[in-house]
Coordinates of C-alpha atoms in Angstrom, one line a residue:
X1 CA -12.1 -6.8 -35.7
X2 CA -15.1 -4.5 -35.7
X3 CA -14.8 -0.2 -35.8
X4 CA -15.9 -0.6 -32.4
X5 CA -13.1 -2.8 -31.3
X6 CA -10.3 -0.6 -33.4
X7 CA -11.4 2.1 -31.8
X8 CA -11.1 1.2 -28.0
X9 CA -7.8 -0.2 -28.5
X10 CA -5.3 1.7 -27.0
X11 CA -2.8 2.2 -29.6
X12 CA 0.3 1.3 -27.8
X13 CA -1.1 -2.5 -27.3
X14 CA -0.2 -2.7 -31.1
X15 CA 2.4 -0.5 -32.5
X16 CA 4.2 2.2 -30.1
X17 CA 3.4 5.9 -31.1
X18 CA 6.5 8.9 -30.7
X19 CA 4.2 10.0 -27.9
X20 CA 2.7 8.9 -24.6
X21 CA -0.4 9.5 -23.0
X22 CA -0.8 9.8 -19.6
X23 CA -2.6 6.2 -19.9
X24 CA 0.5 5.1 -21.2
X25 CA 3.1 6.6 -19.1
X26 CA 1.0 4.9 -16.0
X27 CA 1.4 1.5 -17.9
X28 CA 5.0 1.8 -18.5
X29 CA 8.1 0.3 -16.6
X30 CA 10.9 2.3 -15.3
X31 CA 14.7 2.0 -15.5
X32 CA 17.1 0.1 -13.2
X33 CA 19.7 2.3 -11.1
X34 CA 23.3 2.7 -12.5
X35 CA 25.8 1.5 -9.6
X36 CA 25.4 -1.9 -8.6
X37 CA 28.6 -3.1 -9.9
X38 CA 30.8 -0.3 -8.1
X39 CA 31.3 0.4 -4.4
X40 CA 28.0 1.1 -2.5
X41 CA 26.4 1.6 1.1
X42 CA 26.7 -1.5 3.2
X43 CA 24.2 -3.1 4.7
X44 CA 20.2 -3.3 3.7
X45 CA 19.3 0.4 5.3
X46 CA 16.4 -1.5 7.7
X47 CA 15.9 -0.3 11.4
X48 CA 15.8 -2.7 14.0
X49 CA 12.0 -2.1 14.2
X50 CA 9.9 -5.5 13.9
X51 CA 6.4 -6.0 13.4
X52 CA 4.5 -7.9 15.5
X53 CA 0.8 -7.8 15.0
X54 CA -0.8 -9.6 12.8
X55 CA 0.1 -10.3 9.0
X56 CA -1.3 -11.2 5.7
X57 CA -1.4 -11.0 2.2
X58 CA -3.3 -8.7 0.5
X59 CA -4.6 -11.4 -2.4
X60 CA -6.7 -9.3 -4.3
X61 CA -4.6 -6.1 -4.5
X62 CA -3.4 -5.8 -7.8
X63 CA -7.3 -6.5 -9.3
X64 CA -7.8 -3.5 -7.2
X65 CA -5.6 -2.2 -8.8
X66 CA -7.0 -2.5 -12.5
X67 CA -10.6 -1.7 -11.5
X68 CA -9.5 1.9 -10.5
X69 CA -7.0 1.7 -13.7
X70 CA -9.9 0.6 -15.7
X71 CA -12.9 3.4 -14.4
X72 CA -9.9 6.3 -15.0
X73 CA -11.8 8.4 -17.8
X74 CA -8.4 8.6 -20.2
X75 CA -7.9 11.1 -23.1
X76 CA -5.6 10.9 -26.1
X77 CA -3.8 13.9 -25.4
X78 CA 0.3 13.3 -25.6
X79 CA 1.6 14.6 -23.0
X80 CA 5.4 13.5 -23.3
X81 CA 7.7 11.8 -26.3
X82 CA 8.4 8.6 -26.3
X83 CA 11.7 7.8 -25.4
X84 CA 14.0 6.1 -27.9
X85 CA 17.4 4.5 -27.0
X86 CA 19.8 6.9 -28.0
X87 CA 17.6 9.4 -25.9
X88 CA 19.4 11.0 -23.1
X89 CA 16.9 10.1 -20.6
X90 CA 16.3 6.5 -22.0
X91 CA 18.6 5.1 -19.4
X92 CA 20.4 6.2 -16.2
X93 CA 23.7 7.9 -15.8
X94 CA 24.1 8.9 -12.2
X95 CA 25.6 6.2 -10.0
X96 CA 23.7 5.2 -6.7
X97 CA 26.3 3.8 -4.2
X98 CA 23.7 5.0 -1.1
X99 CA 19.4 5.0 -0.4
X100 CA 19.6 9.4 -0.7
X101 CA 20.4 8.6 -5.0
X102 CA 18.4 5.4 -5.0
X103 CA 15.2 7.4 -3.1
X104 CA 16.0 10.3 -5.9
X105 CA 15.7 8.3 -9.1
X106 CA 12.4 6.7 -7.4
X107 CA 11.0 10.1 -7.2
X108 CA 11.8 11.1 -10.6
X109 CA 10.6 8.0 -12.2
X110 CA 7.6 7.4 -10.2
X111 CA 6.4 10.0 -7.7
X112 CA 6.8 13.0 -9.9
X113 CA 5.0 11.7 -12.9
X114 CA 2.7 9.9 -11.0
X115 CA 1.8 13.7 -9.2
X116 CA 1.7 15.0 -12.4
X117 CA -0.6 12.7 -13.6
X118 CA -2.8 13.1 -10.4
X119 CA -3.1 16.4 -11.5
X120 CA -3.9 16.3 -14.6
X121 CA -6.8 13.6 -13.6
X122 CA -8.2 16.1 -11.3
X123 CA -7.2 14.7 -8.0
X124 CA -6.3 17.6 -5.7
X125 CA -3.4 15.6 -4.5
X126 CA 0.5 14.7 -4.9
X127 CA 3.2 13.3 -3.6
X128 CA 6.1 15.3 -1.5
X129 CA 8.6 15.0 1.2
X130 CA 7.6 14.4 4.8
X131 CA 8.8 18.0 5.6
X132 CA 6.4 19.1 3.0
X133 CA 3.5 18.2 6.1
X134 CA 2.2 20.7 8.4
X135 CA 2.0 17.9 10.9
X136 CA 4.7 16.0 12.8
X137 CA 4.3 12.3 13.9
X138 CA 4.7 11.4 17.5
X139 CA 4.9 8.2 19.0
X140 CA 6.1 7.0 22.8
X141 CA 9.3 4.8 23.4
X142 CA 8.1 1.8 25.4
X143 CA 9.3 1.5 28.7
X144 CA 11.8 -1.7 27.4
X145 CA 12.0 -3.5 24.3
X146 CA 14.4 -6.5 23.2
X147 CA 17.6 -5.7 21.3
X148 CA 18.3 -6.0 17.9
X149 CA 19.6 -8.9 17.1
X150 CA 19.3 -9.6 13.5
X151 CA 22.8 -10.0 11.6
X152 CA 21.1 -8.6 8.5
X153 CA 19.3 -5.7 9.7
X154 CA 21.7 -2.2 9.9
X155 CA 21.7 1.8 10.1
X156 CA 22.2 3.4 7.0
X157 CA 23.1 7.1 8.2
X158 CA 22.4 8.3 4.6
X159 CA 18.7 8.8 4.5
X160 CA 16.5 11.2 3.4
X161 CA 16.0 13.1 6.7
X162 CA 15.6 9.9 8.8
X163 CA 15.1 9.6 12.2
X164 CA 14.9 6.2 13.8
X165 CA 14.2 8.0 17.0
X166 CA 15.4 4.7 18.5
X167 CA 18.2 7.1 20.2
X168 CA 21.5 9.3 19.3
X169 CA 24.7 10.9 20.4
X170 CA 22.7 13.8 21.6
X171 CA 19.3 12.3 22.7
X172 CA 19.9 8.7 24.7
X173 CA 19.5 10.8 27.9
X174 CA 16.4 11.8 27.1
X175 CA 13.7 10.3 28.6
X176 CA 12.4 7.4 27.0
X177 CA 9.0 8.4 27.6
X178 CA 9.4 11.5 26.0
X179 CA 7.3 11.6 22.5
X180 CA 10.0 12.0 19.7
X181 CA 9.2 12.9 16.0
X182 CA 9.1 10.0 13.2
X183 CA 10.2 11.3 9.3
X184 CA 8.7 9.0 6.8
X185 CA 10.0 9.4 3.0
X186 CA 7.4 10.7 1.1
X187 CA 3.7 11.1 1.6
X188 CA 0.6 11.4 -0.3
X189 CA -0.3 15.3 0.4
X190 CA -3.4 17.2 -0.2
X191 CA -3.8 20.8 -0.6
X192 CA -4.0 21.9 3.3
X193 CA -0.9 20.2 3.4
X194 CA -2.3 16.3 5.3
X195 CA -0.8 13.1 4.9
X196 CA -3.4 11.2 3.1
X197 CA -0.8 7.9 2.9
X198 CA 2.9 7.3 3.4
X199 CA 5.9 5.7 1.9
X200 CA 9.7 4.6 2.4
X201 CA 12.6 4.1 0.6
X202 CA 15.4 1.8 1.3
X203 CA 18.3 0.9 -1.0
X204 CA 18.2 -2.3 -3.0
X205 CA 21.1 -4.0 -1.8
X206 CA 20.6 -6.8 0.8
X207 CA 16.8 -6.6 0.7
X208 CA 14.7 -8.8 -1.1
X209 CA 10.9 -8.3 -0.4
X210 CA 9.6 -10.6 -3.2
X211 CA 11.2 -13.3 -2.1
X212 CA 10.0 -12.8 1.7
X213 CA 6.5 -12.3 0.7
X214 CA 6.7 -15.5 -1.0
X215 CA 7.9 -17.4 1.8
X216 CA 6.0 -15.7 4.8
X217 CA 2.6 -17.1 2.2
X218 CA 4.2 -20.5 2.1
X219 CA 4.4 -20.0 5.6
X220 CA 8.1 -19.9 6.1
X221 CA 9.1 -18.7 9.6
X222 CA 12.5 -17.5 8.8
X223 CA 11.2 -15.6 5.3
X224 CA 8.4 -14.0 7.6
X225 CA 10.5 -12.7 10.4
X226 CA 12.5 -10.6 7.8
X227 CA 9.3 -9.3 5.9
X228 CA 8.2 -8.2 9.2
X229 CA 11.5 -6.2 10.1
X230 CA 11.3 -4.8 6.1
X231 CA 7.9 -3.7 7.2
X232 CA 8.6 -2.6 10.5
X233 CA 9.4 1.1 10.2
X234 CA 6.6 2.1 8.1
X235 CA 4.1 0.2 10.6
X236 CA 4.7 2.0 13.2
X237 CA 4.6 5.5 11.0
X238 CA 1.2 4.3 9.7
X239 CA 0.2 3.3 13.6
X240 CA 1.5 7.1 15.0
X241 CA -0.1 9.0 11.7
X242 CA -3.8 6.8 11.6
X243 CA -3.4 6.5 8.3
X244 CA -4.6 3.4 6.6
X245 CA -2.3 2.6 3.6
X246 CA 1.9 3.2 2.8
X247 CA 4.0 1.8 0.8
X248 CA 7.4 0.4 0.9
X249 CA 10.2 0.4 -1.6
X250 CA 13.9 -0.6 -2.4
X251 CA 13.8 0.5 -5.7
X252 CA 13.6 -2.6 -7.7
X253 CA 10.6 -3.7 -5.5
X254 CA 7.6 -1.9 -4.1
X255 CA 5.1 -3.6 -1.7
X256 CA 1.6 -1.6 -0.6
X257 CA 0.7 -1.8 2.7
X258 CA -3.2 -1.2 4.5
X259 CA -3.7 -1.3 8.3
X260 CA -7.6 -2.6 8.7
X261 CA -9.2 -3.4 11.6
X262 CA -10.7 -7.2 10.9
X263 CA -13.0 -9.3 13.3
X264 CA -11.5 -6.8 16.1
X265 CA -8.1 -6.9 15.7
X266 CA -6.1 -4.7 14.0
X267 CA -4.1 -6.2 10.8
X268 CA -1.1 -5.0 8.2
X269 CA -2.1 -6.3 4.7
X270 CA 0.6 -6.7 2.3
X271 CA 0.6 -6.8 -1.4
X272 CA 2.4 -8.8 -4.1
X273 CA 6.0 -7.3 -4.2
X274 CA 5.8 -4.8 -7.5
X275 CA 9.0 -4.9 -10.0
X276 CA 10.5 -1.7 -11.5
X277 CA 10.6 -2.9 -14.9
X278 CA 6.4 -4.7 -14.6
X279 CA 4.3 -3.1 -17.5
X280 CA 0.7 -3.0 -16.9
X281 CA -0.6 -6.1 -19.2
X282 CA -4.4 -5.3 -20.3
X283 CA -5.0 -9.2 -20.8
X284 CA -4.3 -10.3 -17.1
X285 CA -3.8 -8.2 -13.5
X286 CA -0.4 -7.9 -14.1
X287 CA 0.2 -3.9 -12.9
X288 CA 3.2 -1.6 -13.1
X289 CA 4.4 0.4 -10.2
X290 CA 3.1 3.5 -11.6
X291 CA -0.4 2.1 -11.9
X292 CA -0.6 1.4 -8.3
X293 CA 0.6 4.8 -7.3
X294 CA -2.7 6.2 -9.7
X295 CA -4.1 3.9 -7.1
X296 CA -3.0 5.3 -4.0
X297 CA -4.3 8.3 -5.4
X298 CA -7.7 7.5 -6.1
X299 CA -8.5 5.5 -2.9
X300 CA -7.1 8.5 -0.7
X301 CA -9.3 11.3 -2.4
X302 CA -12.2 9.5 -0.7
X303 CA -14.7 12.2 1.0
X304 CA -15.2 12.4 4.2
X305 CA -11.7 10.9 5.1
X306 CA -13.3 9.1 8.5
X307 CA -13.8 5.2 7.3
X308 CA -11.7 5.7 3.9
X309 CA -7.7 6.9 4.4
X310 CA -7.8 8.1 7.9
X311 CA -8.4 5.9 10.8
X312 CA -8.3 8.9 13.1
X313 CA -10.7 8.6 16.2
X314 CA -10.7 5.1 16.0
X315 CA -9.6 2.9 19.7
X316 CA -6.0 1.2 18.4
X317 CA -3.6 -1.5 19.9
X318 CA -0.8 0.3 22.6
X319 CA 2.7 0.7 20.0
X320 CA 4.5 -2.0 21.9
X321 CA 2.0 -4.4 20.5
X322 CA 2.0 -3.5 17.3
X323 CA 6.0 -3.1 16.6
X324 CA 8.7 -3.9 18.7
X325 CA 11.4 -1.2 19.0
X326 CA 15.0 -2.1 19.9
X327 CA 17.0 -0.5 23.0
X328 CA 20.1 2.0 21.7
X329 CA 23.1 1.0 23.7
X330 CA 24.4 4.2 25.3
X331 CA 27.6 5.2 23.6
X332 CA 30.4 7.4 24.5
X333 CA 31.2 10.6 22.5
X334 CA 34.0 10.7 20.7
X335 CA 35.8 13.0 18.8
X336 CA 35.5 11.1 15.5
X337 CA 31.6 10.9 14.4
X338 CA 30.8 7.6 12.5
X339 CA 29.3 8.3 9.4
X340 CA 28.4 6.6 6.1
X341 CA 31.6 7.2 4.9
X342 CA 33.5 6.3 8.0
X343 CA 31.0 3.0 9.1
X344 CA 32.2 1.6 12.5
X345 CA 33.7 -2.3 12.4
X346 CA 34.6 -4.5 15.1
X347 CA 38.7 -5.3 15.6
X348 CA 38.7 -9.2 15.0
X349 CA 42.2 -9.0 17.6
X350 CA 41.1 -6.6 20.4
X351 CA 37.1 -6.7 20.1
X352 CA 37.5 -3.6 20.1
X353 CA 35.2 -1.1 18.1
X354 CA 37.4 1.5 15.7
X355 CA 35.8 3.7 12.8
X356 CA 37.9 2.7 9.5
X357 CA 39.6 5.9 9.6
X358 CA 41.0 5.6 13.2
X359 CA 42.0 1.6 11.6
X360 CA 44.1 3.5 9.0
X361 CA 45.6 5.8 10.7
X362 CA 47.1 2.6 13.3
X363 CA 48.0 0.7 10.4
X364 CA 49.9 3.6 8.8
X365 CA 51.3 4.7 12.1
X366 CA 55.2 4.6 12.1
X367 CA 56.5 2.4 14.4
X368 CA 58.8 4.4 17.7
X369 CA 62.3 3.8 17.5
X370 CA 64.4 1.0 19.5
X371 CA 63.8 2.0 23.3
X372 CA 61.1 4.8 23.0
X373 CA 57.6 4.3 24.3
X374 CA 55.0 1.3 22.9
X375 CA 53.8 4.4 20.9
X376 CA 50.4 6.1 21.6
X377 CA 48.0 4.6 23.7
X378 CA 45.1 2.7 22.4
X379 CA 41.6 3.9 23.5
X380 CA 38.4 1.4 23.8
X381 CA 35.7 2.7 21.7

């Protein structure tokens, strides 16, 4: 091996230093969530919202991916230790059961380094919190739309400051015309406070992007159809905002997204599904999730935004062509709210709907003595 060669090798291809650069810090995995063994949120946290225009794979994104990685002037300046295992912070501790803990270890594994490493690259960018956005989203309800009908696609009411805006207690006498406001996760934000790009979280449980992206390529109906409802909330964010590329993440898997308008139709590109623990390999495109967040960064500090990140001004499709929203049923109030830790669940005997604490409290109810009443009267829910 020549000087030359000795000296352009990053040192962490050989033997790992006690510190990281930020070059190496981008390269590097993250951690897996503590919780999946124990009691957790049911369901897989996806709205009823389905994509229906059209869809592809986006083939060539992670050697996107590495040319950006690859023009990135780095320096060797440390800028944190390495982590050893008996570090405090070399594994997690806190148990997810629910998407709010899952979305918070993403942030502090990937969005706040990520922004920190933005920064320190000179991109006048970072990564926040849809409320951190002087702008709110608005989008029209379509007139009608069909009804959810997937068995595996559920409300989690413990998100990060969702709204579905697909109807609640206090809103499904609105009008349906009337434009409602749409909360992504997080957002790419610049320093007037604009959504350059958008992302959203889901838990890992019951959701398995990989292995639909792998099937809708193969051309699998069935594998499809769920990749579209996985992608189907953060199309039609990306659709209200104009903004040309999001991302999508359940934690363990992260998939980038890019609305482009091709031969005159519009189109939702979909990259390779991303692994937490996928280190950026220098001999082949294989990238880390880190590395395509530095990407998302450099691709969205384009100037002038018109014909780079925004696709503001531009004629698009009517909403009910792009996604397909699903009709709320209207549902009396009661005086018990359902909530994540009180899910509702159907009666197999009655068909009746109870919330598991009004299930408890009937099977714990005493029974009435020998020729008092049947007890207290049942209510349909």
């Amino acid at each position: 091996m020549s000087p030359k060669d000795n000296e352009d090798k990053n040192p962490t291809d050989t033997l790992p230093e006690p510190q990281q650069t930020a070059r190496d810090v981008t390269k590097d995995a993250f951690p897996y969530i503590t919780g999946d063994e124990g009691p957790r949120s049911s369901g897989n946290s996806l709205h009823g919202i389905v994509f229906l225009g059209e869809l592809c794979h986006w083939a060539n994104f992670q050697k996107e991916v590495r040319t950006v990685f690859n023009e990135i002037k780095w320096d060797k300046e440390p800028v944190l230790d390495r982590l050893k295992p008996n570090d405090l912070y070399h594994s997690e501790h806190f148990r997810c059961g629910a998407e709010i803990s899952t979305s918070g270890r993403y942030i502090a594994h990937v969005l706040n380094p990520m922004s920190g490493i933005a920064t320190k690259l000179g991109f006048q960018l970072r990564f926040g919190d849809w409320h951190a956005v002087k702008d709110h989203l608005k989008w029209m309800l379509p007139d009608s739309s069909d009804d959810e009908s997937a068995d595996d696609v559920t409300r989690d009411d413990e998100t990060m400051g969702q709204d579905d805006n697909t109807g609640d207690a206090e809103g499904e006498d609105q009008d349906r015309k009337k434009p409602k406001r749409s909360i992504p996760d997080y957002a790419i934000i610049d320093e007037s406070h604009e959504a350059r790009a958008l992302g959203e979280a889901k838990h890992p449980w019951r959701s398995f992007p990989g292995r639909w992206i792998q099937g809708a390529i193969q051309g699998d109906a069935q594998t499809e159809t769920r990749l579209r409802r996985f992608v189907g909330q953060i199309a039609r964010d990306m659709w209200a905002a104009d903004l040309k590329y999001a991302f999508m993440t359940n934690y363990r898997e992260t998939v980038f997204l890019r609305r482009e308008k091709v031969q005159g139709k519009w189109t939702l590109f979909y990259s390779d599904a991303i692994r937490f623990d996928a280190t950026s390999d220098m001999d082949n495109f294989t990238v880390s999730v880190r590395e395509c967040m530095l990407y998302l960064f450099k691709i969205t500090s384009q100037v002038p935004k018109k014909g780079g990140w925004s696709l503001g001004g531009m004629e698009k499709e009517p909403l009910e062509a792009w996604v397909r929203i699903p009709k709320r049923s209207k549902k009396k109030k009661t005086t018990d709210n359902t909530s994540a830790s009180n899910k509702s669940t159907d009666n197999k005997h009655t068909g009746n709907k109870s919330t598991y604490a009004d299930q408890m409290t009937v099977v714990r109810r005493p029974k009435p003595p020998a020729g008092s009443a049947a007890g207290p009267k049942k209510t349909s829910k």
